[in-house]
Structures are given as C-alpha cells and as structure tokens.
Tab-separated table of C-alpha atoms in Angstrom:
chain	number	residue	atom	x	y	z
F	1	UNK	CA	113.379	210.360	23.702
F	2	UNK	CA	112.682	207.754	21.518
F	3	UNK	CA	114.756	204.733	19.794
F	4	UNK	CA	113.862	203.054	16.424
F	5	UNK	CA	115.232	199.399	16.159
F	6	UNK	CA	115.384	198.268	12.884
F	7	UNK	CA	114.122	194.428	13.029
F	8	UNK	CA	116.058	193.526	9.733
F	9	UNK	CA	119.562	194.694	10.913
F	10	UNK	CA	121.088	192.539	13.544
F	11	UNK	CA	122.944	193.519	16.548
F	12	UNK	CA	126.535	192.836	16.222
F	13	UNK	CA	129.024	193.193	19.483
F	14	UNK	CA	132.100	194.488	18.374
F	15	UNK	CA	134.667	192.993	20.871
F	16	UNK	CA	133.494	189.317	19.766
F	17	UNK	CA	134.074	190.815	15.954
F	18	UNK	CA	137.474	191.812	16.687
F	19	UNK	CA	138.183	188.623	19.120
F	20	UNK	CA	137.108	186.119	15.990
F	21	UNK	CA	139.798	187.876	13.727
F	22	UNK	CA	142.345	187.632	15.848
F	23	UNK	CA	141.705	184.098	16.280
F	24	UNK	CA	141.677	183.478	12.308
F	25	UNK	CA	144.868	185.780	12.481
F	26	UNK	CA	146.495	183.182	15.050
F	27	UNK	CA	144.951	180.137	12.930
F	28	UNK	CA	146.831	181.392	9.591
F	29	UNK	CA	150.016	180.545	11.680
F	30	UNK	CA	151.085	177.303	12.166
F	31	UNK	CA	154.324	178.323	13.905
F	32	UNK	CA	152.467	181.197	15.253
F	33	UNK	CA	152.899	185.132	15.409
F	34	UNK	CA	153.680	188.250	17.655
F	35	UNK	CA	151.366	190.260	18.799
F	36	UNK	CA	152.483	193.425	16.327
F	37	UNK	CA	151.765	190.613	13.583
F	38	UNK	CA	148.805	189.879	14.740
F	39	UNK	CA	147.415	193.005	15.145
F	40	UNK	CA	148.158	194.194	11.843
F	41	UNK	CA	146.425	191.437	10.004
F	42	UNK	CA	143.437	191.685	12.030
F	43	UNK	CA	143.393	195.543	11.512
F	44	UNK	CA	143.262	196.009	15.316
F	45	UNK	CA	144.898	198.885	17.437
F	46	UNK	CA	147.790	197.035	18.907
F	47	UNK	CA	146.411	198.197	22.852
F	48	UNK	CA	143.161	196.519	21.547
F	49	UNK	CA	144.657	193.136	19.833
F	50	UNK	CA	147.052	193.422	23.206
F	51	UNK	CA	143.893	193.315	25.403
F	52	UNK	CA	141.799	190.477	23.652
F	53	UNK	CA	145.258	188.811	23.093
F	54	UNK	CA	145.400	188.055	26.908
F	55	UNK	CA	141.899	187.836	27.330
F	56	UNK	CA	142.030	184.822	24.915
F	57	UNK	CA	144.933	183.391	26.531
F	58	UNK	CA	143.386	183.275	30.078
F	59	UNK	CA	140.372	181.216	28.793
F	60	UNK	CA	143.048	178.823	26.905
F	61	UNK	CA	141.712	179.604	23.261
F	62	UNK	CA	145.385	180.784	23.054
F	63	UNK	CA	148.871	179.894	24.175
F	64	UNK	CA	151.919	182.227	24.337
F	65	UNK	CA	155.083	180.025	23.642
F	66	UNK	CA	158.405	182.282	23.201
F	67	UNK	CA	156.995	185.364	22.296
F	68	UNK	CA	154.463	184.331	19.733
F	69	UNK	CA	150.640	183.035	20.109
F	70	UNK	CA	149.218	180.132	18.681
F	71	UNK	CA	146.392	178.469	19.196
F	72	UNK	CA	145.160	176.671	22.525
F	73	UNK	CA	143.456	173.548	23.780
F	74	UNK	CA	139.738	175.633	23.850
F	75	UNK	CA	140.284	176.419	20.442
F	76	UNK	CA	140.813	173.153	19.723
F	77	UNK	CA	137.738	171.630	21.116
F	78	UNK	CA	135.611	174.035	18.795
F	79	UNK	CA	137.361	172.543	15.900
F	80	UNK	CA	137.228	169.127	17.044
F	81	UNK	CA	133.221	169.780	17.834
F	82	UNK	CA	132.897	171.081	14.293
F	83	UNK	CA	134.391	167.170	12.986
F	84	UNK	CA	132.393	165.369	15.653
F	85	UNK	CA	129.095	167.010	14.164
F	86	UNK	CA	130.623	166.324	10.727
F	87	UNK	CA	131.003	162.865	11.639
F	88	UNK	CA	127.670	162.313	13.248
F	89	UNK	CA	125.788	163.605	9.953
F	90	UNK	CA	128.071	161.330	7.755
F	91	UNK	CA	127.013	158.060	9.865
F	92	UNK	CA	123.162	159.738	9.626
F	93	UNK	CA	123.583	159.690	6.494
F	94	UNK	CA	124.629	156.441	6.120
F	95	UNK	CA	122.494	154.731	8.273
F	96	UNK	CA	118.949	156.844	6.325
F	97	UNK	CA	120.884	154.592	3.023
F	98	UNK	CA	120.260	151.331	4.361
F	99	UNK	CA	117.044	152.605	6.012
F	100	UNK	CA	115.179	153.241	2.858
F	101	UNK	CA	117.204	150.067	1.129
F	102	UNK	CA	116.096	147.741	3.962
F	103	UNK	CA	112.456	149.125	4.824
F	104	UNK	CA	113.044	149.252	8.376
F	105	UNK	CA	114.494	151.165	11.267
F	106	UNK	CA	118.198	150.825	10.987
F	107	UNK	CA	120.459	151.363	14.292
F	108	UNK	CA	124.072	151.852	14.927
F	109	UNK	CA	125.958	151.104	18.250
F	110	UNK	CA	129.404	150.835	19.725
F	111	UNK	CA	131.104	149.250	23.064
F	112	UNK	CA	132.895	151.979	23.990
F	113	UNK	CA	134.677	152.400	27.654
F	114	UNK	CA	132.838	149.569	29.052
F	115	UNK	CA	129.054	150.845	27.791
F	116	UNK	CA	126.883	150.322	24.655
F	117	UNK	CA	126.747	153.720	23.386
F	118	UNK	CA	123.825	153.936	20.830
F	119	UNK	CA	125.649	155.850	17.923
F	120	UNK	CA	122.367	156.322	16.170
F	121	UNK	CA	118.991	155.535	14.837
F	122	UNK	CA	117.130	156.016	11.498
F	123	UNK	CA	113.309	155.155	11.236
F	124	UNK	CA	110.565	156.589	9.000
F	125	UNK	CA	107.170	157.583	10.727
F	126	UNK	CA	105.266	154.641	8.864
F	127	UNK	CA	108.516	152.277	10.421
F	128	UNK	CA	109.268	153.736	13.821
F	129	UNK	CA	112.253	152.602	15.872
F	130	UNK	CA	111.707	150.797	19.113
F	131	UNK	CA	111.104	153.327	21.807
F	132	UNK	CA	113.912	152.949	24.508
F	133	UNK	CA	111.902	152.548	27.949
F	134	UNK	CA	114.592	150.426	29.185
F	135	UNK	CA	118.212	151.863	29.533
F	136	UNK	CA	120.214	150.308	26.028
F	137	UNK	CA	123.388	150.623	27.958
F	138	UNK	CA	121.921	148.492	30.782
F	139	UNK	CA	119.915	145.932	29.501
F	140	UNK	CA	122.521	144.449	26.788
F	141	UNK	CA	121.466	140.983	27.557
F	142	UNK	CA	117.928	141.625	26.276
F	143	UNK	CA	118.354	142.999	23.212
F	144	UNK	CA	119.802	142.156	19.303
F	145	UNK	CA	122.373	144.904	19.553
F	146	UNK	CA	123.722	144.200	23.443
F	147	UNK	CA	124.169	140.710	22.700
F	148	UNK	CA	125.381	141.119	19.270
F	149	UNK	CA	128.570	143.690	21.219
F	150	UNK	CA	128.568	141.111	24.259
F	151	UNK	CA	129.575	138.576	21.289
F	152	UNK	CA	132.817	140.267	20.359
F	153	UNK	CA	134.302	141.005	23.831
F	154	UNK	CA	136.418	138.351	25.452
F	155	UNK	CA	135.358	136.792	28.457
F	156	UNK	CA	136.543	139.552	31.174
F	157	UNK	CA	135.424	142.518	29.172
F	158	UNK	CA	131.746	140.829	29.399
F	159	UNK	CA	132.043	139.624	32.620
F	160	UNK	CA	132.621	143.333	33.783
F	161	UNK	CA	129.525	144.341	32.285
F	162	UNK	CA	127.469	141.947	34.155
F	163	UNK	CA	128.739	143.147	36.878
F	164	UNK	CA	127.860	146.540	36.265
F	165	UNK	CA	124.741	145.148	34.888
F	166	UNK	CA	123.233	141.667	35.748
F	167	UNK	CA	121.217	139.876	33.501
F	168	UNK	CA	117.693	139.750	34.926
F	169	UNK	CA	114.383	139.945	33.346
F	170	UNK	CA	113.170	142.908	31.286
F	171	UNK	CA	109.912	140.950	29.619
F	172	UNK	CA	109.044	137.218	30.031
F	173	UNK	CA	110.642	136.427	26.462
F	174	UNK	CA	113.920	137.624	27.997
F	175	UNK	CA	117.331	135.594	28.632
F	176	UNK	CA	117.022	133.835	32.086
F	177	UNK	CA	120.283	134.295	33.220
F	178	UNK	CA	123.889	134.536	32.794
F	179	UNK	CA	124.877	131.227	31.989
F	180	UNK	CA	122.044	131.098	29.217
F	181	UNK	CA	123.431	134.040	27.538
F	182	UNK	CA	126.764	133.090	27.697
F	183	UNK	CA	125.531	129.485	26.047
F	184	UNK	CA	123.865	131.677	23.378
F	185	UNK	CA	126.803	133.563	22.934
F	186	UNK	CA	129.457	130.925	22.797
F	187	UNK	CA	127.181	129.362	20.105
F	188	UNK	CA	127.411	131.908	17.966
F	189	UNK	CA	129.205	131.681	14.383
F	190	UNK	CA	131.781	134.473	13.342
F	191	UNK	CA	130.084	137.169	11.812
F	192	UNK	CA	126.620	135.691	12.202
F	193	UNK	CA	123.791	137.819	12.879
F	194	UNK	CA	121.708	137.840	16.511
F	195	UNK	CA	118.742	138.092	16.511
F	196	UNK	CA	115.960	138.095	19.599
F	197	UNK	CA	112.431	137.631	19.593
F	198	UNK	CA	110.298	140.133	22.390
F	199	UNK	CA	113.460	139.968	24.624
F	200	UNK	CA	113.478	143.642	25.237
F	201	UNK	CA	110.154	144.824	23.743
F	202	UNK	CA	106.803	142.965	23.259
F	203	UNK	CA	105.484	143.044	19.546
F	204	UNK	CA	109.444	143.680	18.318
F	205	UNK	CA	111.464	141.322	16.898
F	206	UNK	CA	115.121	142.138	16.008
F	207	UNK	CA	118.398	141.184	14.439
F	208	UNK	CA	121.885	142.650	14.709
F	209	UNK	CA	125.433	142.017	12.340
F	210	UNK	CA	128.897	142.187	13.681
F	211	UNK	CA	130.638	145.487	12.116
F	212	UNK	CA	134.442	145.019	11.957
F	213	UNK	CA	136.136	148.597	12.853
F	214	UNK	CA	140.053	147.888	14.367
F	215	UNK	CA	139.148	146.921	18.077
F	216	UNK	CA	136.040	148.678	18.630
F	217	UNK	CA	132.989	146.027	18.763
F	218	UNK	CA	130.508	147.607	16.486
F	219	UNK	CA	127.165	146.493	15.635
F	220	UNK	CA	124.104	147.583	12.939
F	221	UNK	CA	121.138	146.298	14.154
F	222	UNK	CA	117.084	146.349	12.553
F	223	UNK	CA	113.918	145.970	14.290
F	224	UNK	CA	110.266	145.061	13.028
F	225	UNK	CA	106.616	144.416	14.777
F	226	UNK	CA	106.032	140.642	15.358
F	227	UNK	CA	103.263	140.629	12.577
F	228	UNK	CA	106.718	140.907	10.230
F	229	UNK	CA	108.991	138.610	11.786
F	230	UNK	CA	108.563	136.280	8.461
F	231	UNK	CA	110.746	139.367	6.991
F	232	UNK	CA	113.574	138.924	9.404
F	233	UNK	CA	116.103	137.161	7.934
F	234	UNK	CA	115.537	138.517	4.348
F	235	UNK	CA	115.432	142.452	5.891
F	236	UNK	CA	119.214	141.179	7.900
F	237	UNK	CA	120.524	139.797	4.623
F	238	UNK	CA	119.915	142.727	2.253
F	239	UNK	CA	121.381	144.716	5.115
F	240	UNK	CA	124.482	142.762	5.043
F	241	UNK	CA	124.748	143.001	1.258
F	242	UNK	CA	124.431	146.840	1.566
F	243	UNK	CA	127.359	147.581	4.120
F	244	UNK	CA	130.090	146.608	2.328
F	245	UNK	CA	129.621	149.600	-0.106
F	246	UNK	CA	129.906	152.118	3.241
F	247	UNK	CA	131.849	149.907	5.728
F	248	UNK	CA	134.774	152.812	5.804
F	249	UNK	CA	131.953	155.752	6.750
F	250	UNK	CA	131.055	153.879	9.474
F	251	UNK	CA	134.585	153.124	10.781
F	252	UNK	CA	135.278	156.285	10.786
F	253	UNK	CA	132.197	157.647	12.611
F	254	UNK	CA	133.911	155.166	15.200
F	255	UNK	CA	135.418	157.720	16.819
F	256	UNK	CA	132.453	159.751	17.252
C-alpha cells in the first residue's frame, strides 16, 4: 500500500487550528466570554472548545474568572514578544540611518540592571564593527561606550560595577586603574562625547554621545581603524546632528 504526499500542500494539525481560534475568540473579548460563546464563534463543538478551553487554561494562555475566559499571562508574553521584535527592528532601523549618514559602524547600548547591555550594532562589510573578543558588559572601563554609561551613573551605581568588574588591563592603551577612570570621568563635560584610543581593541579608535531617555543611561557610540582617527571628531559630530531627528525611536526601543 502506497501513500502519495503532495510536496506543495502543507500539513496542517487540526487541534492547533481549532486552539488558535479559540484564542482569537477569547482576544475579541475584553471583558471576556463563556464557554457556549466561545464555542460558537470559533465554530467548535462545545465538548471540543470545552476540551482545548481547559487545555489552554492549564498552560496559563487562559484564565477563568467568574464563569468567563479571558486571556492569560502566556498569552501575554506572545504579544509582548511580537512588540519586543517590533521594537528591536525599529532601533535597527534607526541605527542602519545614521550608519549610512555617518560612514561608520554605529552602536547602541543601555545600563540596564547593573550591566551594559549592547542594544545593537549596524556596520557595512566594507566598515565592519569591532569584533567583541572581550565581554562588553565586563570590560566597561576600556571602551567608548562603558565609559560613556559609567559617566551618567552616580558614584554607588559605578562603584558596584567595579566591583562586579575591576578595572584591569585589556590592551596596553587601556585605563590603569580605578582612580584614573574615575579622574577621566569626573572631567567630563555634560553631554560631551568619550572617546578612547586602542583601549579595548588595537587598530580601533572610538567615540561615544550621552543619549538622554528618562533614567536609563543610554549611549550611541562609532568606531573606526586607527589609519582614520583624523575622522573622529567630524564622524561624532555629524552623528550628533543626526539624532535629534530620531531621539524618540530610540527612547522607546529603551525598553527593549
């Protein structure tokens, strides 16, 4: 006995079919509905909709409050995954802008719960970003973007972090210690751009601005080889000039 399988047609599972419109069903509710409502809409045998209905419940996509079901915390983090990835391609998006109006790799970062998070990166093949072979998150004192975040914490908040993470050497050109980054911090002007010289990668040079965003200390920061490092300040400035126009997209990817 034989079976043809057609390549072109795929294989659907019915149960998930029927599951997904019950959960749309649920959705269209924002008081939510019985079961016999439910049902109905999703064209589902009630013993059916009855059987996904708890099935749902028990892995928390639903809740049953009073009779009716709405919808739970599970569904919840599929929606909320669907605005994070929204989110993430509106601050790509952003950050490819000032890419291609700078001519170099552009990066975005955050101090978020006590880390740099690295938000993201935009380079070009002919302008690649600096490879990470040093942990971001724990070498802050070596590069633009770390010290540029270190700037905007108070004194505790950055004396945490060296705990976490002491300042030590990551290439010769690096910080020498503590107290010489927190001289080269306290020097710093409001708003003024970092910038470091082969402190976290030989034949780099790089420069990082202050992004205001409520509390959060944000940071976009470019990098170019050393043979460029006459470009610096001139690549930092137009980058400045450009962020205005997009400052709100990248607040909001804050909460990314």
């Amino acid at each position: 006995m034989s079976s043809v399988h057609n390549a072109g047609v795929p294989t659907l599972i019915g149960s998930v079919q029927r599951a997904l419109r019950l959960l749309e069903a649920v959705g269209s509710h924002s008081e939510g509905a019985p079961a016999k409502q439910l049902a109905r809409e999703a064209g589902l045998p009630l013993p059916t909709a009855y059987h996904l209905l708890r099935t749902l419940t028990h892995e928390g996509y639903l809740r049953r409050e009073g009779g009716v079901f709405v919808l739970g915390a599970a569904a919840g983090r599929l929606a909320g995954g669907g605005l994070q990835q929204k989110r993430r391609g509106m601050i790509l998006d952003s950050l490819a802008h000032f890419r291609d109006a700078v001519g170099a790799p552009v990066y975005f970062a955050v101090f978020r719960e006590g880390e740099i998070e690295l938000v993201g990166v935009s380079d070009t093949p002919a302008s690649p970003a600096v490879e990470e072979w040093a942990d971001f998150r724990a070498t802050g004192h070596a590069h633009a973007i770390g010290q540029c975040l270190l700037a905007q914490l108070d004194e505790k908040t950055r004396r945490d972090y060296y705990e976490r993470h002491p300042v030590e050497a990551v290439t010769r050109y690096t910080v020498r210690d503590q107290s010489a980054l927190e001289h080269r911090i306290g020097a710093l002007g409001r708003m003024e751009p970092v910038t470091e010289r082969q402190e976290y990668a030989l034949g780099t040079v790089c420069a990082a601005i202050p992004i205001t965003a409520g509390d959060t200390a944000a940071t976009m920061a470019i990098s170019l080889p050393l043979h460029h490092e006459e470009r610096l300040l001139y690549v930092v400035d137009r980058l400045r000039s450009e962020v205005g126009a997009l400052l709100s997209t990248l607040s909001f990817s804050i909460s990314i």
